[in-house]
Amino acid sequence: PKEKGLTVDTTGLDKDALDDMEAIFGNGEEYDWALQLEEEEE
Amino acid sequence: DAAVKNPSKRRRKKDEIDLEEEIDEQIAALKVAMEKACVADNEAREKSEPAVHKLKLLPNVTALLNRTAIQDSVLDPETNFLQSVKYFLEPLNDGSLPAYSIQRDIFNALVNLPIGKDSLLSSGIGKVVLFYTRSKRPEVTVKRVAERLLGEWSRPILKRTDDYKK
């Protein structure tokens, strides 16, 4: 899975922790559409 | 005597079950109302009318979130009340955020709740909280609470990998 999302130092993290993090916080793209709308407005 | 000391167990058990069912019904009803309010606010924005439906429900939502007596039901991953709370926080279709009071009151309620991994997984509320830390629109006070929630919710997961290394 793409490592976007939380900017957390993931070196040394085991796979389960990474999977949990993505399951809970998503891959960071769920609301990209809203973030893009913000950019366009500036 | 014995009768006074312990009222028949069956009777107290029945009251407890009735109470629990009543609470679950209350939560289910509020969830439906919350989801309708989210849809109504989006429709209002599309007709460039004010989005007031969520705001009207806000007192009921925060009251439930702050009722420590029924916290287990409110946080139960199956009831999944937190999923409706996530909808409340989501940006509307036009990218605008819900009213400041909705953001402030809900974030302040969340930070006082012992939200476990299962509730986070079933509700997906972590995703919208992450969005609040990345969006430029929320007030600094709201962003700070969002960042604090991210820290608290990820610590048990990140910490777990340290433990077995020690």
mmCIF file of N, CA and C in Angstrom, chain B residues 27-124:
data_model
loop_
_atom_site.group_PDB
_atom_site.id
_atom_site.type_symbol
_atom_site.label_atom_id
_atom_site.label_comp_id
_atom_site.label_asym_id
_atom_site.label_seq_id
_atom_site.Cartn_x
_atom_site.Cartn_y
_atom_site.Cartn_z
ATOM 1 N N ILE B 27 -30.016 5.590 20.906
ATOM 2 C CA ILE B 27 -28.816 5.823 20.088
ATOM 3 C C ILE B 27 -29.148 5.579 18.618
ATOM 4 N N ALA B 28 -29.878 4.508 18.342
ATOM 5 C CA ALA B 28 -30.220 4.184 16.947
ATOM 6 C C ALA B 28 -31.045 5.312 16.341
ATOM 7 N N ALA B 29 -32.008 5.832 17.107
ATOM 8 C CA ALA B 29 -32.876 6.909 16.586
ATOM 9 C C ALA B 29 -32.038 8.151 16.294
ATOM 10 N N LEU B 30 -31.125 8.480 17.200
ATOM 11 C CA LEU B 30 -30.305 9.687 16.995
ATOM 12 C C LEU B 30 -29.393 9.500 15.785
ATOM 13 N N LYS B 31 -28.898 8.277 15.600
ATOM 14 C CA LYS B 31 -28.037 8.016 14.429
ATOM 15 C C LYS B 31 -28.794 8.315 13.141
ATOM 16 N N VAL B 32 -30.037 7.852 13.062
ATOM 17 C CA VAL B 32 -30.843 8.083 11.851
ATOM 18 C C VAL B 32 -31.040 9.586 11.645
ATOM 19 N N ALA B 33 -31.381 10.281 12.741
ATOM 20 C CA ALA B 33 -31.617 11.731 12.642
ATOM 21 C C ALA B 33 -30.336 12.439 12.194
ATOM 22 N N MET B 34 -29.178 11.974 12.718
ATOM 23 C CA MET B 34 -27.911 12.606 12.345
ATOM 24 C C MET B 34 -27.629 12.430 10.860
ATOM 25 N N GLU B 35 -27.863 11.214 10.370
ATOM 26 C CA GLU B 35 -27.564 10.961 8.951
ATOM 27 C C GLU B 35 -28.491 11.778 8.059
ATOM 28 N N LYS B 36 -29.762 11.906 8.472
ATOM 29 C CA LYS B 36 -30.705 12.734 7.691
ATOM 30 C C LYS B 36 -30.255 14.194 7.694
ATOM 31 N N ALA B 37 -29.773 14.643 8.856
ATOM 32 C CA ALA B 37 -29.353 16.050 8.964
ATOM 33 C C ALA B 37 -28.169 16.314 8.039
ATOM 34 N N CYS B 38 -27.245 15.333 7.929
ATOM 35 C CA CYS B 38 -26.083 15.519 7.042
ATOM 36 C C CYS B 38 -26.551 15.662 5.595
ATOM 37 N N VAL B 39 -27.483 14.804 5.186
ATOM 38 C CA VAL B 39 -28.000 14.867 3.813
ATOM 39 C C VAL B 39 -28.688 16.213 3.596
ATOM 40 N N ALA B 40 -29.515 16.609 4.578
ATOM 41 C CA ALA B 40 -30.281 17.861 4.442
ATOM 42 C C ALA B 40 -29.339 19.064 4.329
ATOM 43 N N ASP B 41 -28.243 19.047 5.096
ATOM 44 C CA ASP B 41 -27.301 20.182 5.032
ATOM 45 C C ASP B 41 -26.640 20.243 3.659
ATOM 46 N N ASN B 42 -26.296 19.064 3.116
ATOM 47 C CA ASN B 42 -25.682 19.073 1.785
ATOM 48 C C ASN B 42 -26.652 19.615 0.751
ATOM 49 N N GLU B 43 -27.912 19.188 0.844
ATOM 50 C CA GLU B 43 -28.924 19.670 -0.111
ATOM 51 C C GLU B 43 -29.101 21.182 0.026
ATOM 52 N N ALA B 44 -29.095 21.651 1.274
ATOM 53 C CA ALA B 44 -29.285 23.095 1.502
ATOM 54 C C ALA B 44 -28.132 23.870 0.848
ATOM 55 N N ARG B 45 -26.906 23.356 1.025
ATOM 56 C CA ARG B 45 -25.741 24.067 0.450
ATOM 57 C C ARG B 45 -25.853 24.112 -1.076
ATOM 58 N N GLU B 46 -26.378 22.986 -1.647
ATOM 59 C CA GLU B 46 -26.476 22.965 -3.119
ATOM 60 C C GLU B 46 -27.441 24.048 -3.605
ATOM 61 N N LYS B 47 -28.471 24.347 -2.751
ATOM 62 C CA LYS B 47 -29.430 25.413 -3.130
ATOM 63 C C LYS B 47 -28.974 26.740 -2.511
ATOM 64 N N SER B 48 -27.718 26.823 -2.134
ATOM 65 C CA SER B 48 -27.082 27.944 -1.402
ATOM 66 C C SER B 48 -27.988 28.493 -0.308
ATOM 67 N N GLU B 49 -28.577 27.526 0.434
ATOM 68 C CA GLU B 49 -29.324 27.907 1.651
ATOM 69 C C GLU B 49 -28.437 27.559 2.847
ATOM 70 N N PRO B 50 -28.732 28.170 4.011
ATOM 71 C CA PRO B 50 -27.868 27.868 5.169
ATOM 72 C C PRO B 50 -28.038 26.413 5.614
ATOM 73 N N ALA B 51 -26.916 25.824 6.063
ATOM 74 C CA ALA B 51 -26.945 24.418 6.526
ATOM 75 C C ALA B 51 -27.180 24.430 8.035
ATOM 76 N N VAL B 52 -28.406 24.212 8.471
ATOM 77 C CA VAL B 52 -28.713 24.352 9.900
ATOM 78 C C VAL B 52 -29.145 23.056 10.555
ATOM 79 N N HIS B 53 -29.306 21.998 9.783
ATOM 80 C CA HIS B 53 -29.911 20.776 10.347
ATOM 81 C C HIS B 53 -28.994 20.108 11.363
ATOM 82 N N LYS B 54 -27.720 20.000 11.075
ATOM 83 C CA LYS B 54 -26.795 19.375 12.037
ATOM 84 C C LYS B 54 -26.715 20.224 13.313
ATOM 85 N N LEU B 55 -26.729 21.539 13.084
ATOM 86 C CA LEU B 55 -26.587 22.451 14.229
ATOM 87 C C LEU B 55 -27.733 22.225 15.217
ATOM 88 N N LYS B 56 -28.932 21.996 14.671
ATOM 89 C CA LYS B 56 -30.111 21.803 15.554
ATOM 90 C C LYS B 56 -29.946 20.536 16.381
ATOM 91 N N LEU B 57 -29.281 19.519 15.818
ATOM 92 C CA LEU B 57 -29.144 18.240 16.530
ATOM 93 C C LEU B 57 -27.949 18.222 17.475
ATOM 94 N N LEU B 58 -27.068 19.212 17.319
ATOM 95 C CA LEU B 58 -25.796 19.176 18.062
ATOM 96 C C LEU B 58 -25.979 18.952 19.567
ATOM 97 N N PRO B 59 -26.925 19.654 20.232
ATOM 98 C CA PRO B 59 -27.062 19.444 21.683
ATOM 99 C C PRO B 59 -27.352 17.985 22.044
ATOM 100 N N ASN B 60 -28.187 17.317 21.225
ATOM 101 C CA ASN B 60 -28.489 15.901 21.516
ATOM 102 C C ASN B 60 -27.242 15.048 21.357
ATOM 103 N N VAL B 61 -26.441 15.371 20.319
ATOM 104 C CA VAL B 61 -25.241 14.564 20.050
ATOM 105 C C VAL B 61 -24.240 14.712 21.193
ATOM 106 N N THR B 62 -23.972 15.959 21.583
ATOM 107 C CA THR B 62 -22.956 16.168 22.628
ATOM 108 C C THR B 62 -23.460 15.636 23.968
ATOM 109 N N ALA B 63 -24.785 15.754 24.189
ATOM 110 C CA ALA B 63 -25.327 15.228 25.455
ATOM 111 C C ALA B 63 -25.054 13.735 25.544
ATOM 112 N N LEU B 64 -25.279 13.041 24.435
ATOM 113 C CA LEU B 64 -25.070 11.586 24.451
ATOM 114 C C LEU B 64 -23.589 11.258 24.622
ATOM 115 N N LEU B 65 -22.736 12.001 23.928
ATOM 116 C CA LEU B 65 -21.295 11.725 24.008
ATOM 117 C C LEU B 65 -20.761 11.976 25.408
ATOM 118 N N ASN B 66 -21.392 12.913 26.135
ATOM 119 C CA ASN B 66 -20.884 13.269 27.466
ATOM 120 C C ASN B 66 -21.557 12.498 28.591
ATOM 121 N N ARG B 67 -22.498 11.586 28.244
ATOM 122 C CA ARG B 67 -23.206 10.838 29.292
ATOM 123 C C ARG B 67 -22.364 9.623 29.680
ATOM 124 N N THR B 68 -21.530 9.807 30.726
ATOM 125 C CA THR B 68 -20.584 8.730 31.084
ATOM 126 C C THR B 68 -21.311 7.439 31.437
ATOM 127 N N ALA B 69 -22.540 7.550 31.977
ATOM 128 C CA ALA B 69 -23.234 6.336 32.438
ATOM 129 C C ALA B 69 -23.443 5.351 31.290
ATOM 130 N N ILE B 70 -23.625 5.860 30.085
ATOM 131 C CA ILE B 70 -23.939 4.919 28.986
ATOM 132 C C ILE B 70 -22.805 4.863 27.972
ATOM 133 N N GLN B 71 -21.588 5.182 28.457
ATOM 134 C CA GLN B 71 -20.435 5.266 27.542
ATOM 135 C C GLN B 71 -20.211 3.957 26.771
ATOM 136 N N ASP B 72 -20.393 2.816 27.437
ATOM 137 C CA ASP B 72 -20.133 1.543 26.753
ATOM 138 C C ASP B 72 -21.024 1.415 25.516
ATOM 139 N N SER B 73 -22.309 1.769 25.679
ATOM 140 C CA SER B 73 -23.229 1.652 24.527
ATOM 141 C C SER B 73 -22.835 2.634 23.429
ATOM 142 N N VAL B 74 -22.472 3.851 23.851
ATOM 143 C CA VAL B 74 -22.135 4.893 22.858
ATOM 144 C C VAL B 74 -20.887 4.485 22.065
ATOM 145 N N LEU B 75 -19.941 3.800 22.744
ATOM 146 C CA LEU B 75 -18.671 3.456 22.080
ATOM 147 C C LEU B 75 -18.687 2.055 21.480
ATOM 148 N N ASP B 76 -19.783 1.321 21.651
ATOM 149 C CA ASP B 76 -19.852 -0.060 21.172
ATOM 150 C C ASP B 76 -19.704 -0.091 19.639
ATOM 151 N N PRO B 77 -18.656 -0.832 19.149
ATOM 152 C CA PRO B 77 -18.418 -0.851 17.697
ATOM 153 C C PRO B 77 -19.637 -1.328 16.909
ATOM 154 N N GLU B 78 -20.455 -2.187 17.506
ATOM 155 C CA GLU B 78 -21.616 -2.653 16.741
ATOM 156 C C GLU B 78 -22.666 -1.547 16.597
ATOM 157 N N THR B 79 -22.959 -0.863 17.745
ATOM 158 C CA THR B 79 -23.908 0.266 17.662
ATOM 159 C C THR B 79 -23.352 1.305 16.687
ATOM 160 N N ASN B 80 -22.030 1.473 16.740
ATOM 161 C CA ASN B 80 -21.303 2.337 15.812
ATOM 162 C C ASN B 80 -21.830 3.777 15.772
ATOM 163 N N PHE B 81 -22.125 4.320 16.954
ATOM 164 C CA PHE B 81 -22.590 5.713 17.012
ATOM 165 C C PHE B 81 -21.495 6.644 16.483
ATOM 166 N N LEU B 82 -20.216 6.242 16.692
ATOM 167 C CA LEU B 82 -19.113 7.115 16.264
ATOM 168 C C LEU B 82 -19.078 7.303 14.756
ATOM 169 N N GLN B 83 -19.686 6.351 14.020
ATOM 170 C CA GLN B 83 -19.715 6.521 12.556
ATOM 171 C C GLN B 83 -20.578 7.737 12.196
ATOM 172 N N SER B 84 -21.704 7.887 12.885
ATOM 173 C CA SER B 84 -22.559 9.048 12.611
ATOM 174 C C SER B 84 -21.863 10.322 13.067
ATOM 175 N N VAL B 85 -21.083 10.215 14.137
ATOM 176 C CA VAL B 85 -20.323 11.388 14.598
ATOM 177 C C VAL B 85 -19.299 11.755 13.518
ATOM 178 N N LYS B 86 -18.712 10.747 12.874
ATOM 179 C CA LYS B 86 -17.765 11.017 11.767
ATOM 180 C C LYS B 86 -18.481 11.769 10.647
ATOM 181 N N TYR B 87 -19.683 11.325 10.272
ATOM 182 C CA TYR B 87 -20.417 12.026 9.204
ATOM 183 C C TYR B 87 -20.604 13.498 9.563
ATOM 184 N N PHE B 88 -20.875 13.737 10.870
ATOM 185 C CA PHE B 88 -21.119 15.122 11.338
ATOM 186 C C PHE B 88 -19.907 16.019 11.095
ATOM 187 N N LEU B 89 -18.726 15.404 11.181
ATOM 188 C CA LEU B 89 -17.497 16.206 11.060
ATOM 189 C C LEU B 89 -17.024 16.346 9.610
ATOM 190 N N GLU B 90 -17.587 15.526 8.729
ATOM 191 C CA GLU B 90 -17.064 15.501 7.358
ATOM 192 C C GLU B 90 -17.303 16.808 6.609
ATOM 193 N N PRO B 91 -16.365 17.165 5.686
ATOM 194 C CA PRO B 91 -16.607 18.347 4.858
ATOM 195 C C PRO B 91 -17.850 18.116 3.993
ATOM 196 N N LEU B 92 -18.576 19.184 3.711
ATOM 197 C CA LEU B 92 -19.770 19.038 2.866
ATOM 198 C C LEU B 92 -19.319 18.904 1.416
ATOM 199 N N ASN B 93 -20.275 18.614 0.514
ATOM 200 C CA ASN B 93 -19.896 18.341 -0.883
ATOM 201 C C ASN B 93 -19.173 19.520 -1.524
ATOM 202 N N ASP B 94 -19.478 20.737 -1.039
ATOM 203 C CA ASP B 94 -18.809 21.900 -1.648
ATOM 204 C C ASP B 94 -17.469 22.181 -0.955
ATOM 205 N N GLY B 95 -17.015 21.253 -0.108
ATOM 206 C CA GLY B 95 -15.707 21.410 0.525
ATOM 207 C C GLY B 95 -15.762 22.213 1.807
ATOM 208 N N SER B 96 -16.921 22.808 2.105
ATOM 209 C CA SER B 96 -16.991 23.629 3.343
ATOM 210 C C SER B 96 -17.055 22.707 4.550
ATOM 211 N N LEU B 97 -16.603 23.215 5.673
ATOM 212 C CA LEU B 97 -16.601 22.419 6.907
ATOM 213 C C LEU B 97 -17.888 22.689 7.677
ATOM 214 N N PRO B 98 -18.311 21.746 8.560
ATOM 215 C CA PRO B 98 -19.468 22.021 9.399
ATOM 216 C C PRO B 98 -19.180 23.229 10.299
ATOM 217 N N ALA B 99 -20.253 23.767 10.880
ATOM 218 C CA ALA B 99 -20.121 24.980 11.709
ATOM 219 C C ALA B 99 -19.056 24.788 12.779
ATOM 220 N N TYR B 100 -18.395 25.895 13.139
ATOM 221 C CA TYR B 100 -17.320 25.849 14.132
ATOM 222 C C TYR B 100 -17.793 25.196 15.426
ATOM 223 N N SER B 101 -19.031 25.512 15.860
ATOM 224 C CA SER B 101 -19.492 24.960 17.162
ATOM 225 C C SER B 101 -19.611 23.442 17.076
ATOM 226 N N ILE B 102 -19.957 22.940 15.902
ATOM 227 C CA ILE B 102 -20.033 21.476 15.740
ATOM 228 C C ILE B 102 -18.630 20.884 15.884
ATOM 229 N N GLN B 103 -17.662 21.492 15.200
ATOM 230 C CA GLN B 103 -16.282 20.983 15.280
ATOM 231 C C GLN B 103 -15.811 21.029 16.737
ATOM 232 N N ARG B 104 -15.946 22.198 17.370
ATOM 233 C CA ARG B 104 -15.416 22.393 18.729
ATOM 234 C C ARG B 104 -16.064 21.419 19.705
ATOM 235 N N ASP B 105 -17.418 21.385 19.741
ATOM 236 C CA ASP B 105 -18.099 20.566 20.749
ATOM 237 C C ASP B 105 -17.836 19.081 20.550
ATOM 238 N N ILE B 106 -17.802 18.639 19.309
ATOM 239 C CA ILE B 106 -17.607 17.201 19.084
ATOM 240 C C ILE B 106 -16.163 16.813 19.399
ATOM 241 N N PHE B 107 -15.199 17.617 18.950
ATOM 242 C CA PHE B 107 -13.806 17.283 19.245
ATOM 243 C C PHE B 107 -13.555 17.282 20.758
ATOM 244 N N ASN B 108 -14.153 18.275 21.448
ATOM 245 C CA ASN B 108 -13.954 18.323 22.912
ATOM 246 C C ASN B 108 -14.585 17.115 23.590
ATOM 247 N N ALA B 109 -15.687 16.601 23.033
ATOM 248 C CA ALA B 109 -16.309 15.399 23.621
ATOM 249 C C ALA B 109 -15.442 14.179 23.312
ATOM 250 N N LEU B 110 -14.923 14.092 22.093
ATOM 251 C CA LEU B 110 -14.130 12.914 21.695
ATOM 252 C C LEU B 110 -12.887 12.760 22.556
ATOM 253 N N VAL B 111 -12.273 13.903 22.905
ATOM 254 C CA VAL B 111 -10.985 13.837 23.604
ATOM 255 C C VAL B 111 -11.162 13.310 25.032
ATOM 256 N N ASN B 112 -12.422 13.334 25.504
ATOM 257 C CA ASN B 112 -12.681 12.804 26.855
ATOM 258 C C ASN B 112 -13.169 11.372 26.843
ATOM 259 N N LEU B 113 -13.258 10.765 25.656
ATOM 260 C CA LEU B 113 -13.814 9.411 25.577
ATOM 261 C C LEU B 113 -12.710 8.374 25.386
ATOM 262 N N PRO B 114 -12.799 7.233 26.111
ATOM 263 C CA PRO B 114 -11.796 6.164 25.952
ATOM 264 C C PRO B 114 -12.094 5.352 24.699
ATOM 265 N N ILE B 115 -11.771 5.887 23.519
ATOM 266 C CA ILE B 115 -12.162 5.212 22.270
ATOM 267 C C ILE B 115 -11.113 4.151 21.928
ATOM 268 N N GLY B 116 -11.555 2.915 21.879
ATOM 269 C CA GLY B 116 -10.633 1.804 21.627
ATOM 270 C C GLY B 116 -10.490 1.510 20.148
ATOM 271 N N LYS B 117 -9.555 0.578 19.854
ATOM 272 C CA LYS B 117 -9.225 0.276 18.455
ATOM 273 C C LYS B 117 -10.461 -0.223 17.699
ATOM 274 N N ASP B 118 -11.265 -1.071 18.324
ATOM 275 C CA ASP B 118 -12.418 -1.623 17.600
ATOM 276 C C ASP B 118 -13.388 -0.529 17.185
ATOM 277 N N SER B 119 -13.621 0.433 18.097
ATOM 278 C CA SER B 119 -14.536 1.533 17.745
ATOM 279 C C SER B 119 -13.927 2.368 16.622
ATOM 280 N N LEU B 120 -12.609 2.540 16.650
ATOM 281 C CA LEU B 120 -11.954 3.324 15.588
ATOM 282 C C LEU B 120 -12.073 2.600 14.254
ATOM 283 N N LEU B 121 -11.863 1.269 14.297
ATOM 284 C CA LEU B 121 -11.917 0.493 13.048
ATOM 285 C C LEU B 121 -13.326 0.510 12.467
ATOM 286 N N SER B 122 -14.348 0.327 13.328
ATOM 287 C CA SER B 122 -15.708 0.199 12.770
ATOM 288 C C SER B 122 -16.249 1.558 12.338
ATOM 289 N N SER B 123 -15.824 2.632 12.998
ATOM 290 C CA SER B 123 -16.418 3.941 12.658
ATOM 291 C C SER B 123 -15.656 4.655 11.559
ATOM 292 N N GLY B 124 -14.325 4.468 11.512
ATOM 293 C CA GLY B 124 -13.521 5.200 10.517
ATOM 294 C C GLY B 124 -13.336 6.656 10.900
#
